[in-house]
Amino acid sequence: DNISFDINQNQILGILGPNGTGKSTIFNIICGIIQPDFGSVKFNNVEAVNIPVYLRTKKFGIGWVPQHGGFFSDLTTYENLKSIAQIVISDKKLIDTKIKYLIAKFELDAVIDIYAKFLSGGQKKKLVIAMALLGDPKILLLDEIFAALDVLTIKMLQELIINLQSENNITICMVDHQAADLLSCVDSAMVLSNTKIISHGSPSYLVNDPNAKAAYF
């Protein structure tokens, strides 16, 4: 309902709100999975609404980590990475080098030959993030990345997200229900309620904002 916001380059933006407020819909509109009835989606001031998903991904450098799945269950960790690398990496000589780099970065060496369906929840998340990074995205969208994970895995992912921002200069937009987990690793966040933005600012501002407290916290 008249939602409008900007994400600055290299910023980590979090989106919070109860079920049904439109968080995943916003993500799907940004990606191009859903066509909005009106309004704009712009990357570096270039209109993207009429650009299809696959072109939008390559043209604007978007990486997406969905809430569920995002990998091929009956392929190994290595095979999952290679299947995507063959599509998004133009120079085929670089494929194995990039895969080895990401396997080391995400500490997936021990499960390189394990089928993805047998990985732990945290290992699956790391694999899907690694797959999203194969094309060197400028923007990374993380949907409910902390859902159904234990405390230690969440802490590991938080550190990983912050490192991605600082080391890879990636702009990150993330959605989650876990307010404390999300707010601990974002630069700014917004709270949605009844399909409207009711508060937008730094984590410290949000937790003290009466509107955000009344609607969500």
PDB file of C-alpha atoms in Angstrom:
ATOM      1  CA  ASP A   1       0.000   0.000   0.000  1.00  0.00           C
ATOM      2  CA  ASN A   2       2.109   2.874  -1.385  1.00  0.00           C
ATOM      3  CA  ILE A   3       5.337   1.255  -0.162  1.00  0.00           C
ATOM      4  CA  SER A   4       8.435   3.148  -1.286  1.00  0.00           C
ATOM      5  CA  PHE A   5      12.017   2.791  -0.096  1.00  0.00           C
ATOM      6  CA  ASP A   6      15.634   3.020  -1.226  1.00  0.00           C
ATOM      7  CA  ILE A   7      18.621   0.806  -0.481  1.00  0.00           C
ATOM      8  CA  ASN A   8      21.995   2.540  -0.642  1.00  0.00           C
ATOM      9  CA  GLN A   9      24.998   0.862  -2.209  1.00  0.00           C
ATOM     10  CA  ASN A  10      26.803  -1.542   0.200  1.00  0.00           C
ATOM     11  CA  GLN A  11      24.012  -1.144   2.779  1.00  0.00           C
ATOM     12  CA  ILE A  12      22.369  -3.998   4.680  1.00  0.00           C
ATOM     13  CA  LEU A  13      18.630  -3.331   4.906  1.00  0.00           C
ATOM     14  CA  GLY A  14      16.285  -5.509   6.956  1.00  0.00           C
ATOM     15  CA  ILE A  15      12.521  -5.876   6.493  1.00  0.00           C
ATOM     16  CA  LEU A  16      10.444  -6.959   9.496  1.00  0.00           C
ATOM     17  CA  GLY A  17       6.758  -7.617   9.980  1.00  0.00           C
ATOM     18  CA  PRO A  18       4.182 -10.286  10.793  1.00  0.00           C
ATOM     19  CA  ASN A  19       2.893 -12.799   8.243  1.00  0.00           C
ATOM     20  CA  GLY A  20       0.805 -11.376   5.431  1.00  0.00           C
ATOM     21  CA  THR A  21       2.239  -7.856   5.423  1.00  0.00           C
ATOM     22  CA  GLY A  22       3.923  -8.227   2.026  1.00  0.00           C
ATOM     23  CA  LYS A  23       7.582  -8.971   2.836  1.00  0.00           C
ATOM     24  CA  SER A  24       7.976 -11.863   0.407  1.00  0.00           C
ATOM     25  CA  THR A  25       5.828 -10.071  -2.170  1.00  0.00           C
ATOM     26  CA  ILE A  26       8.278  -7.152  -2.128  1.00  0.00           C
ATOM     27  CA  PHE A  27      11.144  -9.601  -2.722  1.00  0.00           C
ATOM     28  CA  ASN A  28       9.298 -11.264  -5.594  1.00  0.00           C
ATOM     29  CA  ILE A  29       8.618  -7.869  -7.192  1.00  0.00           C
ATOM     30  CA  ILE A  30      12.298  -6.876  -6.887  1.00  0.00           C
ATOM     31  CA  CYS A  31      13.353 -10.177  -8.505  1.00  0.00           C
ATOM     32  CA  GLY A  32      10.701  -9.974 -11.215  1.00  0.00           C
ATOM     33  CA  ILE A  33       8.800 -13.103 -10.168  1.00  0.00           C
ATOM     34  CA  ILE A  34       5.696 -10.957  -9.584  1.00  0.00           C
ATOM     35  CA  GLN A  35       4.702  -8.131 -11.919  1.00  0.00           C
ATOM     36  CA  PRO A  36       3.380  -5.153  -9.906  1.00  0.00           C
ATOM     37  CA  ASP A  37       0.055  -3.564 -10.907  1.00  0.00           C
ATOM     38  CA  PHE A  38       1.668  -0.130 -10.711  1.00  0.00           C
ATOM     39  CA  GLY A  39       4.827   1.565  -9.489  1.00  0.00           C
ATOM     40  CA  SER A  40       8.520   1.167 -10.309  1.00  0.00           C
ATOM     41  CA  VAL A  41      11.529  -0.960  -9.466  1.00  0.00           C
ATOM     42  CA  LYS A  42      14.787   0.824 -10.263  1.00  0.00           C
ATOM     43  CA  PHE A  43      18.422  -0.249 -10.090  1.00  0.00           C
ATOM     44  CA  ASN A  44      20.850   2.679 -10.378  1.00  0.00           C
ATOM     45  CA  ASN A  45      17.858   4.699 -11.590  1.00  0.00           C
ATOM     46  CA  VAL A  46      17.153   2.259 -14.463  1.00  0.00           C
ATOM     47  CA  GLU A  47      13.540   1.032 -14.652  1.00  0.00           C
ATOM     48  CA  ALA A  48      13.357  -2.761 -14.365  1.00  0.00           C
ATOM     49  CA  VAL A  49       9.628  -3.563 -14.110  1.00  0.00           C
ATOM     50  CA  ASN A  50       9.373  -4.860 -17.680  1.00  0.00           C
ATOM     51  CA  ILE A  51      12.674  -6.761 -17.632  1.00  0.00           C
ATOM     52  CA  PRO A  52      12.167 -10.534 -17.071  1.00  0.00           C
ATOM     53  CA  VAL A  53      13.734 -12.460 -14.181  1.00  0.00           C
ATOM     54  CA  TYR A  54      16.696 -14.011 -16.002  1.00  0.00           C
ATOM     55  CA  LEU A  55      17.708 -10.732 -17.698  1.00  0.00           C
ATOM     56  CA  ARG A  56      17.159  -8.738 -14.503  1.00  0.00           C
ATOM     57  CA  THR A  57      19.472 -11.072 -12.625  1.00  0.00           C
ATOM     58  CA  LYS A  58      22.356 -10.701 -15.078  1.00  0.00           C
ATOM     59  CA  LYS A  59      21.791  -7.057 -16.080  1.00  0.00           C
ATOM     60  CA  PHE A  60      21.634  -5.703 -12.525  1.00  0.00           C
ATOM     61  CA  GLY A  61      23.601  -8.368 -10.670  1.00  0.00           C
ATOM     62  CA  ILE A  62      20.954  -9.822  -8.348  1.00  0.00           C
ATOM     63  CA  GLY A  63      21.526 -12.881  -6.186  1.00  0.00           C
ATOM     64  CA  TRP A  64      18.550 -14.442  -4.397  1.00  0.00           C
ATOM     65  CA  VAL A  65      18.473 -16.856  -1.459  1.00  0.00           C
ATOM     66  CA  PRO A  66      14.886 -18.143  -1.048  1.00  0.00           C
ATOM     67  CA  GLN A  67      13.378 -19.152   2.288  1.00  0.00           C
ATOM     68  CA  HIS A  68      12.995 -22.795   1.204  1.00  0.00           C
ATOM     69  CA  GLY A  69      15.109 -24.870  -1.159  1.00  0.00           C
ATOM     70  CA  GLY A  70      17.256 -23.080  -3.694  1.00  0.00           C
ATOM     71  CA  PHE A  71      19.377 -26.185  -4.349  1.00  0.00           C
ATOM     72  CA  PHE A  72      19.079 -29.507  -6.205  1.00  0.00           C
ATOM     73  CA  SER A  73      18.436 -32.224  -3.587  1.00  0.00           C
ATOM     74  CA  ASP A  74      19.882 -35.101  -5.601  1.00  0.00           C
ATOM     75  CA  LEU A  75      23.106 -33.321  -6.549  1.00  0.00           C
ATOM     76  CA  THR A  76      26.176 -33.099  -4.339  1.00  0.00           C
ATOM     77  CA  THR A  77      27.448 -29.824  -2.901  1.00  0.00           C
ATOM     78  CA  TYR A  78      30.023 -29.598  -5.709  1.00  0.00           C
ATOM     79  CA  GLU A  79      27.508 -30.528  -8.420  1.00  0.00           C
ATOM     80  CA  ASN A  80      25.073 -27.879  -7.182  1.00  0.00           C
ATOM     81  CA  LEU A  81      27.732 -25.197  -7.421  1.00  0.00           C
ATOM     82  CA  LYS A  82      28.936 -26.378 -10.833  1.00  0.00           C
ATOM     83  CA  SER A  83      25.407 -26.488 -12.288  1.00  0.00           C
ATOM     84  CA  ILE A  84      24.962 -22.769 -11.553  1.00  0.00           C
ATOM     85  CA  ALA A  85      28.551 -21.806 -12.340  1.00  0.00           C
ATOM     86  CA  GLN A  86      28.187 -23.140 -15.892  1.00  0.00           C
ATOM     87  CA  ILE A  87      25.354 -20.668 -16.438  1.00  0.00           C
ATOM     88  CA  VAL A  88      26.606 -17.509 -14.713  1.00  0.00           C
ATOM     89  CA  ILE A  89      30.396 -17.661 -15.247  1.00  0.00           C
ATOM     90  CA  SER A  90      31.292 -16.752 -18.835  1.00  0.00           C
ATOM     91  CA  ASP A  91      34.968 -17.771 -18.696  1.00  0.00           C
ATOM     92  CA  LYS A  92      34.777 -21.561 -18.274  1.00  0.00           C
ATOM     93  CA  LYS A  93      38.425 -21.673 -17.135  1.00  0.00           C
ATOM     94  CA  LEU A  94      37.413 -19.832 -13.965  1.00  0.00           C
ATOM     95  CA  ILE A  95      34.625 -22.219 -12.913  1.00  0.00           C
ATOM     96  CA  ASP A  96      36.672 -24.639 -10.808  1.00  0.00           C
ATOM     97  CA  THR A  97      38.691 -21.816  -9.239  1.00  0.00           C
ATOM     98  CA  LYS A  98      35.527 -19.969  -8.185  1.00  0.00           C
ATOM     99  CA  ILE A  99      33.900 -23.144  -6.834  1.00  0.00           C
ATOM    100  CA  LYS A 100      36.982 -24.045  -4.784  1.00  0.00           C
ATOM    101  CA  TYR A 101      37.129 -20.499  -3.404  1.00  0.00           C
ATOM    102  CA  LEU A 102      33.489 -20.578  -2.258  1.00  0.00           C
ATOM    103  CA  ILE A 103      33.767 -24.097  -0.811  1.00  0.00           C
ATOM    104  CA  ALA A 104      36.720 -22.906   1.294  1.00  0.00           C
ATOM    105  CA  LYS A 105      35.042 -19.600   2.220  1.00  0.00           C
ATOM    106  CA  PHE A 106      31.882 -21.335   3.430  1.00  0.00           C
ATOM    107  CA  GLU A 107      33.743 -24.263   5.036  1.00  0.00           C
ATOM    108  CA  LEU A 108      31.956 -26.857   2.903  1.00  0.00           C
ATOM    109  CA  ASP A 109      35.056 -28.995   2.231  1.00  0.00           C
ATOM    110  CA  ALA A 110      33.829 -31.870   4.415  1.00  0.00           C
ATOM    111  CA  VAL A 111      30.524 -32.168   2.510  1.00  0.00           C
ATOM    112  CA  ILE A 112      31.730 -31.494  -1.025  1.00  0.00           C
ATOM    113  CA  ASP A 113      30.610 -34.950  -2.228  1.00  0.00           C
ATOM    114  CA  ILE A 114      27.490 -35.219  -0.039  1.00  0.00           C
ATOM    115  CA  TYR A 115      24.030 -34.960  -1.616  1.00  0.00           C
ATOM    116  CA  ALA A 116      22.409 -31.651  -0.693  1.00  0.00           C
ATOM    117  CA  LYS A 117      19.354 -33.371   0.806  1.00  0.00           C
ATOM    118  CA  PHE A 118      21.601 -34.852   3.524  1.00  0.00           C
ATOM    119  CA  LEU A 119      23.175 -31.538   4.601  1.00  0.00           C
ATOM    120  CA  SER A 120      22.270 -29.861   7.889  1.00  0.00           C
ATOM    121  CA  GLY A 121      20.081 -26.738   7.893  1.00  0.00           C
ATOM    122  CA  GLY A 122      23.091 -24.460   8.274  1.00  0.00           C
ATOM    123  CA  GLN A 123      25.060 -26.235   5.547  1.00  0.00           C
ATOM    124  CA  LYS A 124      22.117 -25.929   3.152  1.00  0.00           C
ATOM    125  CA  LYS A 125      21.900 -22.174   3.815  1.00  0.00           C
ATOM    126  CA  LYS A 126      25.640 -21.771   3.231  1.00  0.00           C
ATOM    127  CA  LEU A 127      25.397 -23.766   0.003  1.00  0.00           C
ATOM    128  CA  VAL A 128      22.529 -21.655  -1.353  1.00  0.00           C
ATOM    129  CA  ILE A 129      24.321 -18.403  -0.454  1.00  0.00           C
ATOM    130  CA  ALA A 130      27.462 -19.708  -2.182  1.00  0.00           C
ATOM    131  CA  MET A 131      25.372 -20.567  -5.263  1.00  0.00           C
ATOM    132  CA  ALA A 132      23.946 -17.030  -5.235  1.00  0.00           C
ATOM    133  CA  LEU A 133      27.472 -15.565  -5.113  1.00  0.00           C
ATOM    134  CA  LEU A 134      28.827 -17.481  -8.118  1.00  0.00           C
ATOM    135  CA  GLY A 135      27.798 -14.692 -10.489  1.00  0.00           C
ATOM    136  CA  ASP A 136      29.425 -11.955  -8.350  1.00  0.00           C
ATOM    137  CA  PRO A 137      26.109 -10.194  -7.590  1.00  0.00           C
ATOM    138  CA  LYS A 138      25.941  -6.543  -6.620  1.00  0.00           C
ATOM    139  CA  ILE A 139      22.683  -7.085  -4.687  1.00  0.00           C
ATOM    140  CA  LEU A 140      21.886 -10.077  -2.476  1.00  0.00           C
ATOM    141  CA  LEU A 141      18.304 -10.801  -1.376  1.00  0.00           C
ATOM    142  CA  LEU A 142      17.966 -13.065   1.680  1.00  0.00           C
ATOM    143  CA  ASP A 143      14.463 -14.368   2.450  1.00  0.00           C
ATOM    144  CA  GLU A 144      13.906 -15.702   6.012  1.00  0.00           C
ATOM    145  CA  ILE A 145      17.520 -16.812   6.236  1.00  0.00           C
ATOM    146  CA  PHE A 146      17.422 -17.463  10.004  1.00  0.00           C
ATOM    147  CA  ALA A 147      14.224 -19.546   9.962  1.00  0.00           C
ATOM    148  CA  ALA A 148      14.348 -22.898  11.823  1.00  0.00           C
ATOM    149  CA  LEU A 149      18.062 -22.664  12.649  1.00  0.00           C
ATOM    150  CA  ASP A 150      19.845 -23.074  15.971  1.00  0.00           C
ATOM    151  CA  VAL A 151      21.529 -20.200  17.814  1.00  0.00           C
ATOM    152  CA  LEU A 152      25.096 -21.112  16.777  1.00  0.00           C
ATOM    153  CA  THR A 153      24.149 -21.407  13.096  1.00  0.00           C
ATOM    154  CA  ILE A 154      22.348 -18.041  13.219  1.00  0.00           C
ATOM    155  CA  LYS A 155      25.436 -16.402  14.735  1.00  0.00           C
ATOM    156  CA  MET A 156      27.609 -17.944  12.013  1.00  0.00           C
ATOM    157  CA  LEU A 157      25.288 -16.614   9.299  1.00  0.00           C
ATOM    158  CA  GLN A 158      25.210 -13.140  10.880  1.00  0.00           C
ATOM    159  CA  GLU A 159      29.002 -12.957  10.758  1.00  0.00           C
ATOM    160  CA  LEU A 160      28.951 -14.253   7.189  1.00  0.00           C
ATOM    161  CA  ILE A 161      26.478 -11.558   6.082  1.00  0.00           C
ATOM    162  CA  ILE A 162      28.532  -8.758   7.651  1.00  0.00           C
ATOM    163  CA  ASN A 163      31.707 -10.126   6.029  1.00  0.00           C
ATOM    164  CA  LEU A 164      29.998 -10.260   2.627  1.00  0.00           C
ATOM    165  CA  GLN A 165      29.146  -6.581   2.929  1.00  0.00           C
ATOM    166  CA  SER A 166      32.642  -5.521   3.942  1.00  0.00           C
ATOM    167  CA  GLU A 167      34.753  -7.909   1.826  1.00  0.00           C
ATOM    168  CA  ASN A 168      32.633  -8.217  -1.333  1.00  0.00           C
ATOM    169  CA  ASN A 169      30.978  -4.753  -1.326  1.00  0.00           C
ATOM    170  CA  ILE A 170      27.550  -6.324  -1.741  1.00  0.00           C
ATOM    171  CA  THR A 171      24.280  -4.525  -1.073  1.00  0.00           C
ATOM    172  CA  ILE A 172      22.068  -6.813   1.022  1.00  0.00           C
ATOM    173  CA  CYS A 173      18.312  -6.793   1.607  1.00  0.00           C
ATOM    174  CA  MET A 174      16.975  -9.355   4.053  1.00  0.00           C
ATOM    175  CA  VAL A 175      13.580 -10.366   5.390  1.00  0.00           C
ATOM    176  CA  ASP A 176      13.026 -12.251   8.633  1.00  0.00           C
ATOM    177  CA  HIS A 177      10.634 -12.802  11.536  1.00  0.00           C
ATOM    178  CA  GLN A 178      13.476 -12.992  14.063  1.00  0.00           C
ATOM    179  CA  ALA A 179      13.723  -9.311  14.991  1.00  0.00           C
ATOM    180  CA  ALA A 180      16.720  -9.577  17.340  1.00  0.00           C
ATOM    181  CA  ASP A 181      18.689 -11.747  14.903  1.00  0.00           C
ATOM    182  CA  LEU A 182      18.008  -9.448  11.962  1.00  0.00           C
ATOM    183  CA  LEU A 183      18.608  -6.155  13.777  1.00  0.00           C
ATOM    184  CA  SER A 184      22.006  -7.288  15.025  1.00  0.00           C
ATOM    185  CA  CYS A 185      23.477  -7.402  11.504  1.00  0.00           C
ATOM    186  CA  VAL A 186      21.714  -4.632   9.517  1.00  0.00           C
ATOM    187  CA  ASP A 187      22.534  -0.953   8.982  1.00  0.00           C
ATOM    188  CA  SER A 188      18.876   0.010   8.839  1.00  0.00           C
ATOM    189  CA  ALA A 189      15.495  -1.692   8.808  1.00  0.00           C
ATOM    190  CA  MET A 190      11.825  -1.072   8.213  1.00  0.00           C
ATOM    191  CA  VAL A 191       8.755  -2.514   9.879  1.00  0.00           C
ATOM    192  CA  LEU A 192       5.688  -3.406   7.816  1.00  0.00           C
ATOM    193  CA  SER A 193       2.187  -3.647   9.243  1.00  0.00           C
ATOM    194  CA  ASN A 194      -1.056  -4.034   7.302  1.00  0.00           C
ATOM    195  CA  THR A 195       0.933  -3.740   4.042  1.00  0.00           C
ATOM    196  CA  LYS A 196       2.322  -0.304   4.997  1.00  0.00           C
ATOM    197  CA  ILE A 197       5.746   0.870   6.180  1.00  0.00           C
ATOM    198  CA  ILE A 198       5.122   2.126   9.707  1.00  0.00           C
ATOM    199  CA  SER A 199       8.724   2.692  10.772  1.00  0.00           C
ATOM    200  CA  HIS A 200      12.082   2.950   9.011  1.00  0.00           C
ATOM    201  CA  GLY A 201      15.487   3.723  10.506  1.00  0.00           C
ATOM    202  CA  SER A 202      18.466   2.382  12.405  1.00  0.00           C
ATOM    203  CA  PRO A 203      18.012  -0.665  14.679  1.00  0.00           C
ATOM    204  CA  SER A 204      18.248   1.539  17.800  1.00  0.00           C
ATOM    205  CA  TYR A 205      15.626   3.911  16.391  1.00  0.00           C
ATOM    206  CA  LEU A 206      13.205   1.090  15.563  1.00  0.00           C
ATOM    207  CA  VAL A 207      13.284  -0.593  18.974  1.00  0.00           C
ATOM    208  CA  ASN A 208      12.423   2.740  20.612  1.00  0.00           C
ATOM    209  CA  ASP A 209       9.826   3.887  18.084  1.00  0.00           C
ATOM    210  CA  PRO A 210       6.276   3.744  19.553  1.00  0.00           C
ATOM    211  CA  ASN A 211       4.768   2.836  16.159  1.00  0.00           C
ATOM    212  CA  ALA A 212       7.088  -0.139  15.709  1.00  0.00           C
ATOM    213  CA  LYS A 213       6.577  -1.221  19.310  1.00  0.00           C
ATOM    214  CA  ALA A 214       2.797  -1.123  19.008  1.00  0.00           C
ATOM    215  CA  ALA A 215       2.645  -2.955  15.664  1.00  0.00           C
ATOM    216  CA  TYR A 216       5.410  -5.508  15.968  1.00  0.00           C
ATOM    217  CA  PHE A 217       7.863  -5.587  18.869  1.00  0.00           C
TER     218      PHE A 217
END
